[in-house]
XYZ file of C-alpha atoms in Angstrom:
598
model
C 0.000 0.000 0.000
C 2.383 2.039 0.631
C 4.318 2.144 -2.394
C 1.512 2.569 -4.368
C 0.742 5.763 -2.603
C 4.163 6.967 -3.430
C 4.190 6.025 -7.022
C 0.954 8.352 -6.751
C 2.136 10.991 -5.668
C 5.348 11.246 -7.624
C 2.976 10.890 -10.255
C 1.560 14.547 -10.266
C 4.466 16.486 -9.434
C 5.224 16.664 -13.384
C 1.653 18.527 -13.513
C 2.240 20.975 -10.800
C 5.378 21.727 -12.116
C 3.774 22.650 -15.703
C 1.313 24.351 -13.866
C 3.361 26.541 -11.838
C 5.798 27.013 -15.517
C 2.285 28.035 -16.889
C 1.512 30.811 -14.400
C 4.762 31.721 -14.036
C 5.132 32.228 -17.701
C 1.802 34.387 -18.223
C 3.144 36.769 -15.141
C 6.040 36.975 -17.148
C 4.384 38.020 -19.775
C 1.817 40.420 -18.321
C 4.793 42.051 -16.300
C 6.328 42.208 -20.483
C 3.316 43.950 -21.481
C 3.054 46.051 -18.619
C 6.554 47.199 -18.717
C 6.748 48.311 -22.185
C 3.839 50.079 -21.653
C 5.127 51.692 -18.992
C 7.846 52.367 -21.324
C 6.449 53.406 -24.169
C 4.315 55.779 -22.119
C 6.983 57.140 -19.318
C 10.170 56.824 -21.716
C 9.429 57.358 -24.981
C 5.885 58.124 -24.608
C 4.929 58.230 -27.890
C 1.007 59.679 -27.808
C 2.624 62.287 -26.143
C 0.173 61.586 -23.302
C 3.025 62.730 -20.442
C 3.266 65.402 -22.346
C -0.663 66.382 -22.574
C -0.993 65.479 -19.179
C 1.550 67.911 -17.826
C 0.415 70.865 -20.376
C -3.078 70.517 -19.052
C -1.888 71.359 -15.424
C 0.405 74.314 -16.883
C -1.430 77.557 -15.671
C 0.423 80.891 -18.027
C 0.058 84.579 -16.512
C 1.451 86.881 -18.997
C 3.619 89.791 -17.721
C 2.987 92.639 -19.753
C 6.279 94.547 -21.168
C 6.634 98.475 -20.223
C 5.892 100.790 -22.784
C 8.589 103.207 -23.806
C 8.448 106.875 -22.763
C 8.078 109.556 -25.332
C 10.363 112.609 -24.315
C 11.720 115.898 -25.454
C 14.935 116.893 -26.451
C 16.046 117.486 -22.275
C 14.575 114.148 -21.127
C 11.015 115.944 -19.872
C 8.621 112.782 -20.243
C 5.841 113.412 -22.752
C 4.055 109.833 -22.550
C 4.869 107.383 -20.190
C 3.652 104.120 -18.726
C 2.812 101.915 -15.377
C 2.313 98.536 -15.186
C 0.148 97.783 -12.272
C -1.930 94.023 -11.568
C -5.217 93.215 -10.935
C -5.195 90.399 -8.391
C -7.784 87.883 -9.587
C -9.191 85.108 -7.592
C -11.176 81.591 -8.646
C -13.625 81.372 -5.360
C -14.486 77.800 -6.193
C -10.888 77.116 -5.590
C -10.182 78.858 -2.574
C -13.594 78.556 -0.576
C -12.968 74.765 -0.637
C -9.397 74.950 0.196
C -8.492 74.921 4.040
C -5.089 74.370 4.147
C -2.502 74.260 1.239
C 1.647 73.745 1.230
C 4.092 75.802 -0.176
C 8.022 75.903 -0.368
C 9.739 77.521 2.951
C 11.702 81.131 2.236
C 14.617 78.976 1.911
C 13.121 77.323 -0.949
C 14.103 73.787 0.584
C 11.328 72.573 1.987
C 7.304 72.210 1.986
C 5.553 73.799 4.857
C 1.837 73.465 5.727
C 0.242 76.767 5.359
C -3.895 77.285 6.649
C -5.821 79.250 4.293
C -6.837 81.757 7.133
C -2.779 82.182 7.349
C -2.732 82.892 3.567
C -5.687 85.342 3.827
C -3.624 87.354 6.534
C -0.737 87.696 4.759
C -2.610 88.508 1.290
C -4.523 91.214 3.918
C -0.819 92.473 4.554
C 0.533 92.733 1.291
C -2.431 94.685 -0.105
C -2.539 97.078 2.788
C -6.625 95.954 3.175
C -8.881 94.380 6.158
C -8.871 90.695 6.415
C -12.280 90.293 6.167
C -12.948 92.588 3.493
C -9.876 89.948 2.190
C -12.235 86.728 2.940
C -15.375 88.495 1.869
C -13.806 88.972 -1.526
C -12.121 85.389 -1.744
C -15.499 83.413 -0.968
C -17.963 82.210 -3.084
C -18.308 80.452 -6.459
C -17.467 82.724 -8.892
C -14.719 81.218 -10.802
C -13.391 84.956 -11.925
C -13.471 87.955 -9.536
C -11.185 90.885 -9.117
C -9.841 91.464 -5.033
C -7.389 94.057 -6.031
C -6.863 96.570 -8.572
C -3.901 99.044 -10.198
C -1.308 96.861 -7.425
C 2.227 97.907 -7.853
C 5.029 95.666 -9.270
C 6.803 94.747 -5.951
C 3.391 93.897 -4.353
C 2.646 91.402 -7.250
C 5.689 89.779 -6.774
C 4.973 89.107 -2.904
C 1.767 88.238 -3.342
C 2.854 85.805 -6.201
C 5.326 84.405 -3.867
C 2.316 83.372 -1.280
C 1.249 80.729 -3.986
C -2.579 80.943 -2.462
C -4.819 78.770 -4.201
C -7.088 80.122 -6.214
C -5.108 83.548 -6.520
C -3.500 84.970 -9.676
C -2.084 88.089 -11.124
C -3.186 89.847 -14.320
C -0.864 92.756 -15.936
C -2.410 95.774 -17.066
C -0.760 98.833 -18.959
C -1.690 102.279 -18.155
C -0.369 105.141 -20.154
C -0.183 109.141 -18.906
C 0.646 111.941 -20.404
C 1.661 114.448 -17.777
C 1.950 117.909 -20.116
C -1.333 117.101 -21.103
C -2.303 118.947 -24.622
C 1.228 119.821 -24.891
C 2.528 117.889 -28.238
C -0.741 116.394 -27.897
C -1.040 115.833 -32.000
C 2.601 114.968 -32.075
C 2.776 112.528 -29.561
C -0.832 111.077 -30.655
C -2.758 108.195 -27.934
C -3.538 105.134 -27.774
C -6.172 102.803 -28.884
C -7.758 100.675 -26.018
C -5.058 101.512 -24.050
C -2.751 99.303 -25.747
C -1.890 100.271 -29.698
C -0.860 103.400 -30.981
C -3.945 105.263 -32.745
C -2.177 108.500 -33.844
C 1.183 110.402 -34.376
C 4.518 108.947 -32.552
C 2.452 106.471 -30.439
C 1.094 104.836 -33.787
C 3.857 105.404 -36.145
C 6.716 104.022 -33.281
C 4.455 101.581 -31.874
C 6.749 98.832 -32.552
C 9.585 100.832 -31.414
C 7.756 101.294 -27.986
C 5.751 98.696 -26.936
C 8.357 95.934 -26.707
C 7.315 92.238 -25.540
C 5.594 90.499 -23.433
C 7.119 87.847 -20.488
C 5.207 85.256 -18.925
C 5.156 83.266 -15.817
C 4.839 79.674 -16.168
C 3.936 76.978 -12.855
C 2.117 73.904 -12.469
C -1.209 73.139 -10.522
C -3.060 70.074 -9.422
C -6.209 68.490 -10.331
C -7.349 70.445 -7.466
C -6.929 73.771 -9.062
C -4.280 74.186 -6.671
C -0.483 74.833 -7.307
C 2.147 72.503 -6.924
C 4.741 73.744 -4.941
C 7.353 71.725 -6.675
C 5.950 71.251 -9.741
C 7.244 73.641 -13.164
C 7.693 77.224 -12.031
C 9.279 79.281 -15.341
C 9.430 83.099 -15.815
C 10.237 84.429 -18.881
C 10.314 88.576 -18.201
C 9.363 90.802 -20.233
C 11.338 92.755 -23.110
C 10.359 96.698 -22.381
C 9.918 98.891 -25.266
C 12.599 101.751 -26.007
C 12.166 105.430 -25.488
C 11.496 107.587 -28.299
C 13.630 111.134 -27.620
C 11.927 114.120 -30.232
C 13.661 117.372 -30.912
C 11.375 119.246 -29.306
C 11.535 121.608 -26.392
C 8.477 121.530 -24.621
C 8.847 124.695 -22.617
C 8.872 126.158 -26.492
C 6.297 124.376 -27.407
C 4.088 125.348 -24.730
C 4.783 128.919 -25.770
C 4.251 128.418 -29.471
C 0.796 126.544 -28.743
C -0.579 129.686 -26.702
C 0.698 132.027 -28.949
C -1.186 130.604 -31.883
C -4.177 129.921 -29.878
C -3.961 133.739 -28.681
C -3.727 134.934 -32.490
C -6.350 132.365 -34.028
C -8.800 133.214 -31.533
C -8.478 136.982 -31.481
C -9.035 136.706 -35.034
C -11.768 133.955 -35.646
C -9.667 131.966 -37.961
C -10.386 128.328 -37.975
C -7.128 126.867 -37.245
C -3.505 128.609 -36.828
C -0.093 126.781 -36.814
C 3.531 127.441 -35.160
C 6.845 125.941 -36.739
C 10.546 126.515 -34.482
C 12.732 125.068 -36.555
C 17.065 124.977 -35.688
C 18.837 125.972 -38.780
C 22.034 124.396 -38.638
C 20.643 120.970 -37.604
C 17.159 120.471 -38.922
C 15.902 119.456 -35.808
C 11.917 120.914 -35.093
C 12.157 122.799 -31.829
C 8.227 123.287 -31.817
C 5.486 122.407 -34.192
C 2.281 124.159 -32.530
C -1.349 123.644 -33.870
C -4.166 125.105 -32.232
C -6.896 122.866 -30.570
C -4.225 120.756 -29.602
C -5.844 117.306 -27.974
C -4.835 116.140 -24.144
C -4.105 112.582 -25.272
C -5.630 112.042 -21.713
C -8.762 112.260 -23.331
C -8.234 113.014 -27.418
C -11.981 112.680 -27.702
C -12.343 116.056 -26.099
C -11.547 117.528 -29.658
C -13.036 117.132 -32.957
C -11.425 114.350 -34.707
C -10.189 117.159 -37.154
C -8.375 118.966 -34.927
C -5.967 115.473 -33.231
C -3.693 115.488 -36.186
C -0.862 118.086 -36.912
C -1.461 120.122 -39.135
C 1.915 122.323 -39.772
C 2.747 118.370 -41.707
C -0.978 117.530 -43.133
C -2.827 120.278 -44.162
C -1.664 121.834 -48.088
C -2.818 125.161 -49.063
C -1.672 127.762 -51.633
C 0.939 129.205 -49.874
C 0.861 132.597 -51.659
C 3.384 135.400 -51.485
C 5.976 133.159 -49.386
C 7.130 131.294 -52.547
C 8.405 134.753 -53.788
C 11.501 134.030 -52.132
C 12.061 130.800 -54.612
C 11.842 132.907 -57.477
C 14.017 134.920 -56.275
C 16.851 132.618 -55.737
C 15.820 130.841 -59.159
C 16.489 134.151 -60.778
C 19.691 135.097 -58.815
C 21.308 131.142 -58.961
C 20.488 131.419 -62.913
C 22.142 134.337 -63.622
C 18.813 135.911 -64.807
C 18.933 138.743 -62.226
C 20.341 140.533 -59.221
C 18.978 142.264 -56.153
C 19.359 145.677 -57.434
C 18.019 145.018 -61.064
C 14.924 147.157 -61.950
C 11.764 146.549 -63.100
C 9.528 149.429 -64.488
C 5.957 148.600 -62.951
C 2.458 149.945 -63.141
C -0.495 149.479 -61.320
C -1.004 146.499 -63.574
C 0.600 143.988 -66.023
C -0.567 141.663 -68.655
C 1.350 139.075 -70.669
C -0.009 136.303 -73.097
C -3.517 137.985 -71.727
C -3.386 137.511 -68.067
C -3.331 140.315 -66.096
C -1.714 140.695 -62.821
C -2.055 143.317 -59.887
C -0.913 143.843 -56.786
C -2.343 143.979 -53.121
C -1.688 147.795 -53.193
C -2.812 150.342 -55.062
C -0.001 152.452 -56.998
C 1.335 154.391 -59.768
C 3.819 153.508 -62.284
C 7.585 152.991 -60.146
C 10.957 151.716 -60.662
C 11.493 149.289 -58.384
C 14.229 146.886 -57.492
C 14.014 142.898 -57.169
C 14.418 143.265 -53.529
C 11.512 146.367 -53.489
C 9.440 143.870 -55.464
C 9.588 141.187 -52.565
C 9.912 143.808 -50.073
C 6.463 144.898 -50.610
C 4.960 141.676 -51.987
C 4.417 142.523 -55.877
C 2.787 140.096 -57.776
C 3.561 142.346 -60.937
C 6.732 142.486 -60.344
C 7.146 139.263 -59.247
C 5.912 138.286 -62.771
C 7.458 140.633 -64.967
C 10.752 139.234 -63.440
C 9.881 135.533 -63.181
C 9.086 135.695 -67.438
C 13.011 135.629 -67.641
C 12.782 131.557 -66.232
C 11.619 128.828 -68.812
C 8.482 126.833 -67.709
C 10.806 124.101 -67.200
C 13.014 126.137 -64.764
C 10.323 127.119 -62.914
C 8.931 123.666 -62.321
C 12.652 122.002 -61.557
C 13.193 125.370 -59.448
C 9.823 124.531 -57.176
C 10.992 120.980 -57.236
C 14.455 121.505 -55.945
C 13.091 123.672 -53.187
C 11.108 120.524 -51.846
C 7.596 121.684 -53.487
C 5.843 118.242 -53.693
C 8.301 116.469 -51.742
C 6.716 114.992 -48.198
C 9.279 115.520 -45.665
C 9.568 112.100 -43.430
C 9.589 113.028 -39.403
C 7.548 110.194 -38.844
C 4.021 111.601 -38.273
C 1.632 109.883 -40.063
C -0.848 111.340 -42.516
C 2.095 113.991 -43.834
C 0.919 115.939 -47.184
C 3.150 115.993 -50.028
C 0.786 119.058 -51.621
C 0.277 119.589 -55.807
C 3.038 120.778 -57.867
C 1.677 120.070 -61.346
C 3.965 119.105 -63.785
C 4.744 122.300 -66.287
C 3.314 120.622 -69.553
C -0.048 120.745 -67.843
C 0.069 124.450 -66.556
C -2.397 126.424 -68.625
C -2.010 130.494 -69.622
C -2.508 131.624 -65.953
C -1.135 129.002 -64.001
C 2.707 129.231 -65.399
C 2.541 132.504 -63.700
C 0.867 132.428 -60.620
C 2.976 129.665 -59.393
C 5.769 132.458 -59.265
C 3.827 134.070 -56.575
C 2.601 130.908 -55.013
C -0.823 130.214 -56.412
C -1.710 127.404 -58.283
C 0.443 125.119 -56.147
C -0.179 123.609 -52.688
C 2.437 122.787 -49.675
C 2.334 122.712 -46.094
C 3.962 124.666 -43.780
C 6.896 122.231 -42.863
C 7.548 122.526 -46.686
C 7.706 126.126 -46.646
C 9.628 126.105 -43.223
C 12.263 123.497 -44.683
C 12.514 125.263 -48.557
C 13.474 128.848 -46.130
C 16.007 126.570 -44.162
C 18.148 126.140 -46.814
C 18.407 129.834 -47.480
C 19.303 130.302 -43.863
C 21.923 127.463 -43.897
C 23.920 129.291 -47.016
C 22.198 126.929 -49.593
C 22.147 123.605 -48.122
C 18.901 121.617 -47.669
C 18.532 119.595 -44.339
C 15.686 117.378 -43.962
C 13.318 118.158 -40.711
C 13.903 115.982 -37.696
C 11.515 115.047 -34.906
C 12.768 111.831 -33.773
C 16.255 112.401 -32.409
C 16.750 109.026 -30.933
C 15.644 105.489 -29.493
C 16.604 104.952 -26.226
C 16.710 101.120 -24.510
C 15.935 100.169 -21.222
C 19.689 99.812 -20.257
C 20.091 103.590 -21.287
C 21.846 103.054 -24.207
C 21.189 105.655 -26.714
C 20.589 105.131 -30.713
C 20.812 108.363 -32.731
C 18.983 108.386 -35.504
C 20.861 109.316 -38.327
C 19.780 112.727 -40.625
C 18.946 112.268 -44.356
C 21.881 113.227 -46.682
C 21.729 117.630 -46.636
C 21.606 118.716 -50.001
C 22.742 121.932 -52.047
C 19.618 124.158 -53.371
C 21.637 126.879 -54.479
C 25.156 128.556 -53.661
C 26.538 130.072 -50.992
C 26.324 132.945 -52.802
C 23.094 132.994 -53.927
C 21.715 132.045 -50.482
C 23.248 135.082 -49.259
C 21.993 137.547 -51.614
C 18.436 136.142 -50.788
C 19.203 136.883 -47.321
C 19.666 140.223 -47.878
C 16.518 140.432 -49.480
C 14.770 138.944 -46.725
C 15.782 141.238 -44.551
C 15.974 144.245 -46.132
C 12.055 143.267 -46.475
C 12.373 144.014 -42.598
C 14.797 147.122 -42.600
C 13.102 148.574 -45.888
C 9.825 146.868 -46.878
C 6.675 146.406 -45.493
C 7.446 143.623 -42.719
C 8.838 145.960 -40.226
C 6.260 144.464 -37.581
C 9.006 141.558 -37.514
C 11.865 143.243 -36.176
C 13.397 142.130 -32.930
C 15.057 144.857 -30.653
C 18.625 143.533 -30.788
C 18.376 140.638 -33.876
C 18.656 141.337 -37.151
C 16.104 139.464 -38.709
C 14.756 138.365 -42.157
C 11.211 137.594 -43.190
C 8.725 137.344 -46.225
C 4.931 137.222 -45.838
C 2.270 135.856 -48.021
C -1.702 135.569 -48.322
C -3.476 133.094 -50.488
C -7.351 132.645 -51.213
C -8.554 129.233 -49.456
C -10.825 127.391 -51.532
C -13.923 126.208 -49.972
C -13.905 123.084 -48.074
C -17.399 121.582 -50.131
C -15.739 121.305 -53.136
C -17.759 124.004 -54.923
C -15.576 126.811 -57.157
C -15.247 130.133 -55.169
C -13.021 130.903 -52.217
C -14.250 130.840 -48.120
C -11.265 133.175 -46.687
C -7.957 133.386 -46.908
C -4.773 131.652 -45.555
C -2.167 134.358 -44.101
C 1.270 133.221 -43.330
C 4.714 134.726 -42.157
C 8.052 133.062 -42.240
C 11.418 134.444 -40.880
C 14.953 133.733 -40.054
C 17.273 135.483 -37.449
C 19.712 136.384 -36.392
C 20.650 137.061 -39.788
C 24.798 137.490 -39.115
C 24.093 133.397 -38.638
C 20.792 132.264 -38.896
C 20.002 130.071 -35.955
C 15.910 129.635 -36.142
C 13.141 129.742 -38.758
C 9.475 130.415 -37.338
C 6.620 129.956 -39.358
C 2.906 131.227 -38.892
C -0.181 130.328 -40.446
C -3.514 131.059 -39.942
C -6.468 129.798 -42.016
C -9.567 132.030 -42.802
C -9.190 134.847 -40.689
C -12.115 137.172 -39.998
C -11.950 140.514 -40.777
C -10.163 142.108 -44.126
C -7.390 140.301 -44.836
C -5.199 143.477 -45.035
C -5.587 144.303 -41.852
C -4.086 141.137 -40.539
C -0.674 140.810 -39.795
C 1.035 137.561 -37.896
C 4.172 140.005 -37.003
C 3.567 140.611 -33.223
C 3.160 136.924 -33.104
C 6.395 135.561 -35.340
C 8.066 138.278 -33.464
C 7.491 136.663 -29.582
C 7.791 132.885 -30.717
C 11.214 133.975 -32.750
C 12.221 136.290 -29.248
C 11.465 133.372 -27.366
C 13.356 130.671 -29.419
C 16.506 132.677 -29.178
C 15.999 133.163 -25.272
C 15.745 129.642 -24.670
C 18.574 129.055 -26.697
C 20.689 131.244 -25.439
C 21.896 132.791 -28.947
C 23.548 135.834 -28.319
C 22.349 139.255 -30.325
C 23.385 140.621 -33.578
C 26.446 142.887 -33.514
C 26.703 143.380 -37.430
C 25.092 146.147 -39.446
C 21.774 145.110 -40.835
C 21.020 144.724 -44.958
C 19.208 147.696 -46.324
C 19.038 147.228 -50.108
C 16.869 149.865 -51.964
C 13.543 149.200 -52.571
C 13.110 151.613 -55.389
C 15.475 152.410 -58.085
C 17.982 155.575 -57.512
């Protein structure tokens, strides 16, 4: 019996044995599987579901980059901006949440932190009552704002509490402390974020720089995971933008027109300071200037600049460029003389002047010394249509100058072949062309700077956050006319002064030279006929070494136009200009050519 039972049991080990091969096998094999899933998931991961797993807990505040400043030529901010936070809070995060952990100051360990902890130090940082703190914190309302306008430093302490439920949110505020001061030229902002008008739109890119953002992890919880992914990627401010101006000047220039245009009704007035010997725009003044505060407290006509957008015959001024056509060409001098009566007609057209008068010898320089259209034509017959044209052209007429304003008016300068029997002449005298008053300002310049043409500057330079300073370079100056010439028109500008009918622009101490000039101003419907006039002077002084031009315009006075004169008002912007500047006063004898032949 007994061996029998051991045969029997020897018998089935060979079946357990398979068995437990069997089981041990498929474990094998499931542990196989499992592995390489675990492989395929955690190492190579191939569905990039690690990947989507950690994104989806990856919660991105955006840190907004500074705006760059807009200044004058001394540093005085014209725009500026803040960045200030909004601290935000999900309530169905933090009303559930009683106590939280967050990395020691050390940064080396967790620590336990209670939420009414975190609520009392959130009180502290934001300077407000802990229950007013709770109050706002509690409830379900997965967005609502606890704190607003909260200073940089006080973000980054609050950010450093790590409360659940509690994030930051950058916001940009720009001010512009002068108010309407440069308003045009320094433009504002469209929903508080993208340049809408004048420097602020054309430099936008220049100034707004770009964004950083912080970057940390949070739990299925909504809560964040102290040592989970914590990245910060600051932001890249914007650079200054430094302009020529001088906003003391400009201040002065922008009451001084505003004085004029509303003393005399017109509808809109303008100011140009420009530096002779560098180009630069010192001032550029337009009336109605907007607080870019609050633009909208202006008609939408009145936000640009208008001294580089608005063209308009600029009448009697352009006398000067015939002058120097005739003098460069050989054609005539200062003391030629032209017989004149109270009227003259070639190929039909007849010309008179703003003056009634008998028949007089008068010299080139009387003839723009007292504003002759006759004269100005009888004289001007001796230049080819051609020459005329190329003569406007080389003086800038239909050229826009770039300062980087938007909207800037290259005005009509019709080629020649198309001028019909009238036209041909009246552009002589400034009729039957258009320009704007930085043209005018920039084709006098180049008198003033013995013959050399500088291109206007406004934007002097970019300047980064580090303070390092980019100068942006001037356009290539080039020759109008000689030295030569340049100086003989000087004398003719201001013997105009000494001799003519401009004495109203004299300056006790500077010799100065100017020309005036009126123009009809066309109606703004679009009908024929004329609404008013446009009445303009433009100077230079001191005239031993012109320093400054000044330009004034004012559109459609009231009153007669004859008895309007923008002397008084050239005369303080120029005074001023040289004050600021500190340019000392004339000490030479002044030009006095003849105004009617000996």
């Amino acid at each position: 019996m007994a061996q029998r039972s051991g045969k029997a049991v020897n018998s089935k080990v060979p079946n357990a044995t398979r068995r437990l091969r069997l089981g041990l096998g498929i474990m094998l094999t499931l542990l196989l599987v499992v592995g390489g899933k675990l492989f395929l998931v955690q190492g190579l991961d191939v569905g990039g579901m690690a990947e989507a797993a950690l994104n989806s807990r990856m919660k991105q505040t955006v840190l907004p980059a500074e705006r760059g400043s807009i200044l004058d030529s001394r540093g005085t901010v014209l725009a500026n901006s803040v960045i200030r936070y909004n601290v935000v809070v999900d309530q169905r995060v933090n009303t559930k949440t009683e106590n939280f952990k967050r990395l020691d100051d050390a940064k080396e360990k967790l620590v336990d932190v209670s939420r009414e902890q975190g609520l009392t130090e959130l009180a502290a940082a934001l300077g407000m009552e802990k229950d007013a703190i709770r109050e706002a914190v509690t409830g379900q309302q997965p967005y609502y704002i606890v704190a607003k306008d909260v200073k940089p430093d006080v973000e980054d302490r609050i950010s450093q509490l790590q409360i659940p439920g509690i994030v930051t949110e950058g916001v940009s505020k720009r001010v512009y402390p002068n108010g309407s001061v440069a308003g045009g030229i320094i433009g504002f902002l469209q929903d508080g974020t993208t340049g809408q008008a004048g420097i602020e739109q054309t430099q936008d890119e220049v100034l707004k720089g770009s964004d950083g953002k912080r970057l940390f992890e949070i739990g299925a919880d909504g809560l964040r995971i102290p040592v989970g992914v914590d990245e910060l990627t600051p932001p890249q401010d914007g650079k200054d933008v430094k302009l020529t101006l001088n906003s003391d000047l400009q201040y002065f220039a922008q009451q001084a027109i505003q004085s004029q245009s509303d003393k005399l009704g017109a509808e809109w007035g303008v100011i140009i300071v420009m530096d002779v010997k560098t180009g630069n725009l010192v001032a550029m003044a337009d009336t109605n200037s907007p607080d870019p505060n609050d633009p909208g407290r202006v008609a939408a006509k009145d936000r640009g600049v208008r001294a580089v957008t608005a063209a308009y015959e600029p009448g009697s001024v352009e006398k000067m460029m015939t002058a120097a056509a005739l003098i460069e060409e050989g054609k005539a001098k200062p003391l030629d003389t032209f017989t004149l009566g109270p009227t003259y007609t070639v190929d039909g057209q007849t010309f008179s002047d703003s003056f009634a008068h008998g028949t007089e010898e008068r010299t080139l320089a009387g003839i723009l010394g007292y504003s002759m259209n006759t004269g100005t034509v009888m004289a001007g017959q001796r230049l080819s249509k051609e020459q005329r044209y190329d003569w406007l052209k080389k003086f800038g007429v239909g050229e826009a100058p770039d300062i980087g304003l938007p909207a800037t008016a290259s005005g009509i300068l019709t080629p020649w072949e198309q001028w019909d029997g009238r036209q041909e002449y009246t552009v002589l005298f400034g009729q039957g062309v258009s320009q704007s008053t930085l043209q005018t300002v920039r084709a006098f310049q180049s008198i003033a700077n013995n013959g050399v043409m500088l291109q206007p500057r406004l934007i002097d330079s970019y300047v980064s956050a580090d303070g390092t300073e980019e100068k942006v370079p001037a356009a290539e100056p080039r020759r109008v006319v000689s030295e030569d010439t340049a100086q003989q028109v000087q004398d003719i500008l201001e013997s105009a002064v000494t001799e003519g009918q401009i004495k109203d622009a004299g300056i006790d101490g500077y010799r100065v030279g100017a020309k005036t000039g009126t123009s009809e101003s066309p109606c703004d419907d679009g009908k024929s006929g004329f609404c008013g006039y446009t009445a303009s002077m433009v100077g230079m002084a001191p005239m031993d070494d012109p320093r400054f031009i000044v330009e004034v315009v004012l559109q459609r006075p009231k009153g007669s136009i004859y008895g309007i004169t923008n002397g008084p008002v050239f005369r303080s912007v120029m005074s001023q200009a040289l004050r600021t500047y500190n340019v000392q006063p004339s000490t030479g004898e002044p030009a006095r050519l003849p105004q009617f032949a000996k």
